[in-house]
mmCIF file of C-alpha atoms and ligand atoms in Angstrom:
data_model
loop_
_atom_site.group_PDB
_atom_site.id
_atom_site.type_symbol
_atom_site.label_atom_id
_atom_site.label_comp_id
_atom_site.label_asym_id
_atom_site.label_seq_id
_atom_site.Cartn_x
_atom_site.Cartn_y
_atom_site.Cartn_z
ATOM 1 C CA MET A 1 -12.011 10.532 5.379
ATOM 2 C CA LEU A 2 -8.582 10.843 4.635
ATOM 3 C CA LYS A 3 -7.466 14.268 5.791
ATOM 4 C CA LEU A 4 -3.660 15.937 5.011
ATOM 5 C CA GLU A 5 -3.197 19.302 7.282
ATOM 6 C CA ASN A 6 -0.739 21.235 6.736
ATOM 7 C CA VAL A 7 1.827 18.708 5.310
ATOM 8 C CA GLN A 8 5.432 19.726 4.475
ATOM 9 C CA VAL A 9 7.432 17.309 3.066
ATOM 10 C CA SER A 10 11.646 18.341 2.469
ATOM 11 C CA ILE A 11 13.934 16.276 -0.109
ATOM 12 C CA GLY A 12 17.486 16.617 1.392
ATOM 13 C CA LYS A 13 18.196 20.195 2.316
ATOM 14 C CA LYS A 14 15.136 21.626 -0.663
ATOM 15 C CA ARG A 15 11.324 22.137 0.691
ATOM 16 C CA ILE A 16 9.481 20.217 -1.785
ATOM 17 C CA LEU A 17 5.786 20.919 -0.460
ATOM 18 C CA GLU A 18 5.379 23.964 1.592
ATOM 19 C CA ASP A 19 1.659 23.234 2.987
ATOM 20 C CA VAL A 20 -0.841 21.078 1.887
ATOM 21 C CA THR A 21 -4.137 20.562 3.494
ATOM 22 C CA MET A 22 -6.709 18.822 1.549
ATOM 23 C CA HIS A 23 -9.076 16.008 2.348
ATOM 24 C CA VAL A 24 -10.853 13.148 0.661
ATOM 25 C CA ALA A 25 -14.216 11.785 2.280
ATOM 26 C CA LYS A 26 -15.704 8.341 1.662
ATOM 27 C CA GLU A 27 -16.648 7.158 -1.774
ATOM 28 C CA GLU A 28 -15.819 10.836 -3.480
ATOM 29 C CA ILE A 29 -13.689 11.213 -6.886
ATOM 30 C CA VAL A 30 -11.152 14.237 -6.032
ATOM 31 C CA ALA A 31 -9.200 15.550 -8.592
ATOM 32 C CA PHE A 32 -5.229 17.156 -8.338
ATOM 33 C CA ILE A 33 -4.015 18.833 -10.696
ATOM 34 C CA GLY A 34 -1.064 21.247 -11.141
ATOM 35 C CA HIS A 35 2.630 21.880 -13.421
ATOM 36 C CA ASN A 36 4.770 19.619 -13.423
ATOM 37 C CA GLY A 37 6.949 19.744 -10.346
ATOM 38 C CA ALA A 38 4.929 20.708 -7.908
ATOM 39 C CA GLY A 39 4.975 18.126 -5.514
ATOM 40 C CA LYS A 40 1.862 16.139 -6.294
ATOM 41 C CA SER A 41 3.417 12.874 -6.820
ATOM 42 C CA THR A 42 5.154 13.720 -3.439
ATOM 43 C CA THR A 43 1.896 14.119 -1.984
ATOM 44 C CA LEU A 44 0.748 10.641 -2.619
ATOM 45 C CA GLY A 45 4.614 9.947 -1.459
ATOM 46 C CA ALA A 46 3.522 11.386 1.694
ATOM 47 C CA VAL A 47 0.597 9.505 2.381
ATOM 48 C CA LEU A 48 2.048 6.391 1.417
ATOM 49 C CA GLY A 49 4.883 6.961 4.077
ATOM 50 C CA THR A 50 7.291 6.669 1.120
ATOM 51 C CA HIS A 51 8.647 10.562 2.334
ATOM 52 C CA ARG A 52 8.379 11.303 5.586
ATOM 53 C CA ILE A 53 6.362 14.753 6.717
ATOM 54 C CA GLN A 54 8.873 17.311 8.488
ATOM 55 C CA ASN A 55 5.249 18.972 10.218
ATOM 56 C CA GLY A 56 1.761 18.990 9.797
ATOM 57 C CA THR A 57 -0.774 15.601 9.843
ATOM 58 C CA ILE A 58 -1.996 13.034 8.027
ATOM 59 C CA GLU A 59 -4.760 11.376 9.237
ATOM 60 C CA LEU A 60 -7.683 8.172 7.761
ATOM 61 C CA ASN A 61 -10.617 8.288 9.743
ATOM 62 C CA ASN A 62 -8.826 10.012 12.468
ATOM 63 C CA LYS A 63 -6.451 7.935 12.560
ATOM 64 C CA ALA A 64 -2.431 9.179 12.271
ATOM 65 C CA LEU A 65 -0.544 7.488 9.269
ATOM 66 C CA THR A 66 2.428 9.186 10.056
ATOM 67 C CA ASN A 67 5.034 7.258 11.154
ATOM 68 C CA LEU A 68 3.147 4.086 10.272
ATOM 69 C CA SER A 69 5.547 2.406 7.954
ATOM 70 C CA THR A 70 4.258 1.811 4.149
ATOM 71 C CA THR A 71 3.088 -1.601 4.510
ATOM 72 C CA ASP A 72 1.103 -0.392 7.630
ATOM 73 C CA ILE A 73 -0.245 2.294 5.426
ATOM 74 C CA VAL A 74 -1.404 0.359 3.077
ATOM 75 C CA ARG A 75 -3.026 -2.220 5.852
ATOM 76 C CA GLU A 76 -5.183 0.719 6.944
ATOM 77 C CA GLY A 77 -6.796 0.849 3.716
ATOM 78 C CA ILE A 78 -4.441 2.790 0.993
ATOM 79 C CA GLY A 79 -3.618 2.200 -2.166
ATOM 80 C CA LEU A 80 -1.320 3.288 -4.526
ATOM 81 C CA VAL A 81 -1.324 3.576 -8.242
ATOM 82 C CA PRO A 82 1.957 4.428 -8.918
ATOM 83 C CA GLN A 83 3.425 7.322 -12.018
ATOM 84 C CA LEU A 84 6.248 5.025 -12.514
ATOM 85 C CA ASN A 85 6.867 1.913 -12.688
ATOM 86 C CA ASN A 86 4.408 0.142 -11.847
ATOM 87 C CA VAL A 87 4.193 -2.973 -13.298
ATOM 88 C CA PHE A 88 6.600 -5.970 -12.935
ATOM 89 C CA ARG A 89 7.306 -6.440 -16.968
ATOM 90 C CA ASN A 90 8.873 -9.626 -16.708
ATOM 91 C CA LEU A 91 5.610 -11.996 -15.504
ATOM 92 C CA SER A 92 2.278 -12.498 -16.563
ATOM 93 C CA VAL A 93 -0.640 -10.206 -15.778
ATOM 94 C CA GLU A 94 -2.080 -13.175 -13.314
ATOM 95 C CA GLU A 95 1.159 -13.061 -11.215
ATOM 96 C CA ASN A 96 1.002 -9.336 -10.883
ATOM 97 C CA LEU A 97 -2.263 -9.437 -9.887
ATOM 98 C CA GLU A 98 -1.176 -11.646 -7.413
ATOM 99 C CA LEU A 99 1.869 -9.599 -6.326
ATOM 100 C CA GLY A 100 -0.841 -7.322 -5.666
ATOM 101 C CA SER A 101 -2.665 -9.033 -3.080
ATOM 102 C CA VAL A 102 0.737 -9.295 -0.296
ATOM 103 C CA VAL A 103 -0.907 -7.048 1.884
ATOM 104 C CA ASN A 104 -4.522 -7.491 0.855
ATOM 105 C CA GLN A 105 -5.878 -8.042 4.673
ATOM 106 C CA GLY A 106 -9.230 -9.554 3.341
ATOM 107 C CA GLU A 107 -11.235 -7.754 5.460
ATOM 108 C CA ASN A 108 -14.693 -6.006 4.092
ATOM 109 C CA GLY A 109 -14.921 -8.583 1.095
ATOM 110 C CA ALA A 110 -11.207 -8.936 0.012
ATOM 111 C CA PHE A 111 -10.479 -7.630 -3.656
ATOM 112 C CA THR A 112 -9.472 -11.192 -5.945
ATOM 113 C CA ILE A 113 -8.421 -11.544 -8.749
ATOM 114 C CA GLU A 114 -11.757 -12.589 -10.380
ATOM 115 C CA LYS A 115 -13.048 -9.083 -9.256
ATOM 116 C CA VAL A 116 -10.062 -7.234 -11.254
ATOM 117 C CA TYR A 117 -11.240 -9.462 -14.340
ATOM 118 C CA GLU A 118 -14.625 -8.899 -14.068
ATOM 119 C CA ILE A 119 -13.758 -4.839 -14.710
ATOM 120 C CA PHE A 120 -11.036 -5.674 -16.887
ATOM 121 C CA PRO A 121 -12.084 -8.061 -19.400
ATOM 122 C CA ILE A 122 -9.168 -8.147 -21.565
ATOM 123 C CA LEU A 123 -7.216 -8.849 -18.451
ATOM 124 C CA ARG A 124 -8.802 -12.254 -18.079
ATOM 125 C CA GLU A 125 -8.431 -13.332 -21.751
ATOM 126 C CA ARG A 126 -4.601 -12.207 -21.666
ATOM 127 C CA LYS A 127 -3.841 -13.545 -17.851
ATOM 128 C CA LYS A 128 -0.522 -15.381 -19.111
ATOM 129 C CA GLN A 129 0.766 -13.082 -21.217
ATOM 130 C CA LEU A 130 4.170 -11.149 -20.430
ATOM 131 C CA VAL A 131 2.715 -7.513 -19.168
ATOM 132 C CA GLY A 132 5.797 -6.298 -20.689
ATOM 133 C CA THR A 133 4.523 -7.093 -23.881
ATOM 134 C CA MET A 134 1.096 -5.335 -23.806
ATOM 135 C CA SER A 135 0.229 -2.001 -24.798
ATOM 136 C CA GLY A 136 0.152 1.069 -22.685
ATOM 137 C CA GLY A 137 -3.270 1.201 -21.602
ATOM 138 C CA GLN A 138 -3.674 -2.651 -20.739
ATOM 139 C CA ARG A 139 -0.262 -1.988 -18.555
ATOM 140 C CA GLN A 140 -2.057 0.544 -17.017
ATOM 141 C CA MET A 141 -4.957 -1.604 -16.480
ATOM 142 C CA VAL A 142 -3.183 -4.070 -14.784
ATOM 143 C CA ALA A 143 -1.507 -1.625 -12.643
ATOM 144 C CA ILE A 144 -4.957 -0.188 -11.065
ATOM 145 C CA GLY A 145 -5.485 -4.057 -11.069
ATOM 146 C CA ILE A 146 -2.659 -4.525 -8.290
ATOM 147 C CA GLY A 147 -4.356 -1.495 -6.449
ATOM 148 C CA LEU A 148 -6.689 -2.815 -6.227
ATOM 149 C CA MET A 149 -5.426 -5.982 -5.127
ATOM 150 C CA SER A 150 -4.385 -4.537 -1.800
ATOM 151 C CA ASN A 151 -8.322 -4.135 -1.145
ATOM 152 C CA PRO A 152 -8.033 -0.195 -0.345
ATOM 153 C CA SER A 153 -10.703 1.928 0.476
ATOM 154 C CA TYR A 154 -8.904 4.910 -0.634
ATOM 155 C CA LEU A 155 -7.089 4.380 -3.749
ATOM 156 C CA LEU A 156 -4.850 7.066 -4.962
ATOM 157 C CA LEU A 157 -3.820 7.091 -8.693
ATOM 158 C CA ASP A 158 -1.039 9.147 -10.142
ATOM 159 C CA GLU A 159 -1.622 10.280 -13.748
ATOM 160 C CA PRO A 160 -3.302 6.853 -14.707
ATOM 161 C CA SER A 161 -3.704 8.422 -18.266
ATOM 162 C CA VAL A 162 -0.387 8.972 -19.015
ATOM 163 C CA GLY A 163 1.507 7.210 -22.213
ATOM 164 C CA ILE A 164 -1.718 5.436 -23.182
ATOM 165 C CA GLN A 165 -3.685 6.205 -26.337
ATOM 166 C CA PRO A 166 -6.145 9.210 -26.703
ATOM 167 C CA ASN A 167 -9.219 6.943 -27.243
ATOM 168 C CA LEU A 168 -8.767 4.344 -24.138
ATOM 169 C CA VAL A 169 -8.624 7.587 -21.997
ATOM 170 C CA ASP A 170 -12.394 7.800 -21.430
ATOM 171 C CA LYS A 171 -11.959 4.074 -21.148
ATOM 172 C CA VAL A 172 -9.783 4.303 -18.015
ATOM 173 C CA MET A 173 -11.829 7.088 -16.437
ATOM 174 C CA GLU A 174 -14.835 5.313 -16.728
ATOM 175 C CA THR A 175 -13.093 2.140 -14.892
ATOM 176 C CA ILE A 176 -11.892 4.901 -11.919
ATOM 177 C CA VAL A 177 -15.700 5.590 -11.909
ATOM 178 C CA LYS A 178 -16.568 1.885 -11.509
ATOM 179 C CA VAL A 179 -14.122 1.298 -8.878
ATOM 180 C CA ASN A 180 -15.473 4.565 -7.213
ATOM 181 C CA LYS A 181 -19.180 3.761 -7.203
ATOM 182 C CA GLU A 182 -19.604 0.265 -7.535
ATOM 183 C CA PHE A 183 -16.800 -0.714 -5.007
ATOM 184 C CA GLY A 184 -16.915 2.321 -3.062
ATOM 185 C CA ILE A 185 -13.599 2.986 -2.685
ATOM 186 C CA SER A 186 -12.386 6.710 -2.695
ATOM 187 C CA ILE A 187 -10.149 8.231 -5.108
ATOM 188 C CA LEU A 188 -7.619 10.813 -5.186
ATOM 189 C CA ILE A 189 -6.389 11.142 -8.677
ATOM 190 C CA VAL A 190 -3.832 13.048 -10.332
ATOM 191 C CA GLU A 191 -4.010 14.026 -13.456
ATOM 192 C CA GLN A 192 -1.944 15.682 -16.900
ATOM 193 C CA ASN A 193 -5.476 15.200 -19.047
ATOM 194 C CA ILE A 194 -7.683 18.228 -16.674
ATOM 195 C CA LYS A 195 -10.898 18.530 -19.390
ATOM 196 C CA LYS A 196 -11.242 14.494 -18.684
ATOM 197 C CA VAL A 197 -10.682 14.513 -15.370
ATOM 198 C CA LEU A 198 -12.982 17.210 -14.352
ATOM 199 C CA GLU A 199 -15.400 15.120 -16.211
ATOM 200 C CA ILE A 200 -15.398 12.395 -13.497
ATOM 201 C CA ALA A 201 -14.376 14.580 -10.251
ATOM 202 C CA ASP A 202 -16.376 16.236 -7.308
ATOM 203 C CA ARG A 203 -14.177 17.985 -6.425
ATOM 204 C CA VAL A 204 -10.375 19.347 -7.697
ATOM 205 C CA TYR A 205 -7.541 21.014 -5.964
ATOM 206 C CA VAL A 206 -4.837 22.980 -8.006
ATOM 207 C CA MET A 207 -1.402 22.440 -6.720
ATOM 208 C CA SER A 208 1.343 25.220 -7.353
ATOM 209 C CA ARG A 209 4.603 24.823 -6.177
ATOM 210 C CA GLY A 210 4.280 22.691 -2.847
ATOM 211 C CA SER A 211 1.043 24.347 -2.098
ATOM 212 C CA ILE A 212 -2.698 23.909 -2.762
ATOM 213 C CA ILE A 213 -3.797 27.055 -4.126
ATOM 214 C CA LYS A 214 -7.306 26.499 -5.064
ATOM 215 C CA GLU A 215 -10.045 23.969 -4.307
ATOM 216 C CA PHE A 216 -13.216 24.163 -6.410
ATOM 217 C CA VAL A 217 -16.411 21.767 -7.808
ATOM 218 C CA PRO A 218 -16.168 21.389 -11.528
ATOM 219 C CA GLY A 219 -18.379 23.803 -13.236
ATOM 220 C CA THR A 220 -18.118 26.613 -11.140
ATOM 221 C CA ILE A 221 -15.022 28.171 -12.031
ATOM 222 C CA ASN A 222 -14.983 28.787 -16.503
ATOM 223 C CA SER A 223 -11.847 27.354 -18.767
ATOM 224 C CA GLU A 224 -9.856 30.955 -18.942
ATOM 225 C CA GLU A 225 -9.627 30.994 -14.629
ATOM 226 C CA LEU A 226 -8.719 28.060 -14.633
ATOM 227 C CA TRP A 227 -6.009 28.839 -17.093
ATOM 228 C CA GLN A 228 -4.759 31.508 -15.540
ATOM 229 C CA LEU A 229 -4.060 29.342 -12.051
ATOM 230 C CA MET A 230 -2.268 26.667 -14.185
HETATM 231 N N1 ATP B 1 13.924 12.566 -4.850
HETATM 232 C C1 ATP B 1 14.304 13.509 -5.234
HETATM 233 N N2 ATP B 1 15.113 14.172 -4.869
HETATM 234 C C2 ATP B 1 14.889 15.401 -5.080
HETATM 235 N N3 ATP B 1 14.184 16.117 -5.397
HETATM 236 C C3 ATP B 1 13.140 15.612 -6.051
HETATM 237 C C4 ATP B 1 13.082 14.158 -5.543
HETATM 238 N N4 ATP B 1 11.586 14.320 -5.680
HETATM 239 C C5 ATP B 1 10.994 15.515 -6.737
HETATM 240 N N5 ATP B 1 11.561 16.196 -6.286
HETATM 241 C C6 ATP B 1 11.741 17.689 -6.798
HETATM 242 O O1 ATP B 1 10.519 17.575 -6.059
HETATM 243 C C7 ATP B 1 9.530 18.571 -6.273
HETATM 244 C C8 ATP B 1 8.157 18.015 -6.989
HETATM 245 O O2 ATP B 1 8.325 16.390 -7.515
HETATM 246 P P1 ATP B 1 6.998 16.031 -7.875
HETATM 247 O O3 ATP B 1 7.385 14.507 -8.368
HETATM 248 O O4 ATP B 1 6.280 15.460 -6.377
HETATM 249 O O5 ATP B 1 6.704 16.870 -8.741
HETATM 250 P P2 ATP B 1 4.483 16.678 -9.444
HETATM 251 O O6 ATP B 1 3.588 17.546 -9.345
HETATM 252 O O7 ATP B 1 4.170 15.010 -9.217
HETATM 253 O O8 ATP B 1 5.053 16.461 -10.980
HETATM 254 P P3 ATP B 1 4.863 15.567 -12.381
HETATM 255 O O9 ATP B 1 3.320 16.206 -12.861
HETATM 256 O O10 ATP B 1 6.192 15.853 -13.198
HETATM 257 O O11 ATP B 1 4.561 14.634 -12.211
HETATM 258 C C9 ATP B 1 10.011 18.867 -8.506
HETATM 259 O O12 ATP B 1 11.199 19.903 -8.005
HETATM 260 C C10 ATP B 1 11.396 17.729 -8.169
HETATM 261 O O13 ATP B 1 12.263 17.655 -9.137
HETATM 262 MG MG1 MG B 2 4.629 12.940 -10.594
#
């Protein structure tokens, strides 16, 4: 289990995360939603160790991640597909995926480029293509592939459907379910497309102004209630 308890983060003098308590159980898909600027990406950054926490604890399977370097946190089994700049545009698909394996520990049957191509057959066809020349949807597949190549047991995705054609959003969501069900990878997914993410999530956290204000199971609150929270 990935567990955050009472996490506080400040950037400069500004408190960005007030009090974040949340968890992702093994093999769960957890959605993480909230307004722009609420602190979702900062929360993922705290897990990855790119934002230092002032208070609270972050643990993976009862081991503290706090104070580990980002490289070591990835080695512990946390993968990230960042919100921005998540591919190397001047490199080919294959080169991008190779770079993703730099921190791959190879335990529990390492993720391989072959497995990424099984999930995204289009990437095999385009393995020599420069990623900067691909569509938004395909670039996002490469970004997810890079995240998988570090062989994570928990994959954090930061708005994977942003900037891609509406008809490809379902495809991205299907892929996330496949990664979860076939490879047993636990998922924490930040999404603006609430309708779509509620279709795949086991549980949902809502963040507002740096704190978690609600946790629910899809289907247990109506859209009006959700609207009021957001
Ligand atoms: N490097 C930084 N320096 C100063 N402020 C920052 C920095 N990064 C984020 N912030 C501020 O922290 C707050 C939370 O930002 P964050 O990116 O975590 O929000 P978010 O929920 O991911 O938003 P979005 O949905 O727009 O991606 C915002 O007010 C933002 O302006
Ligand atoms: Mg963000």
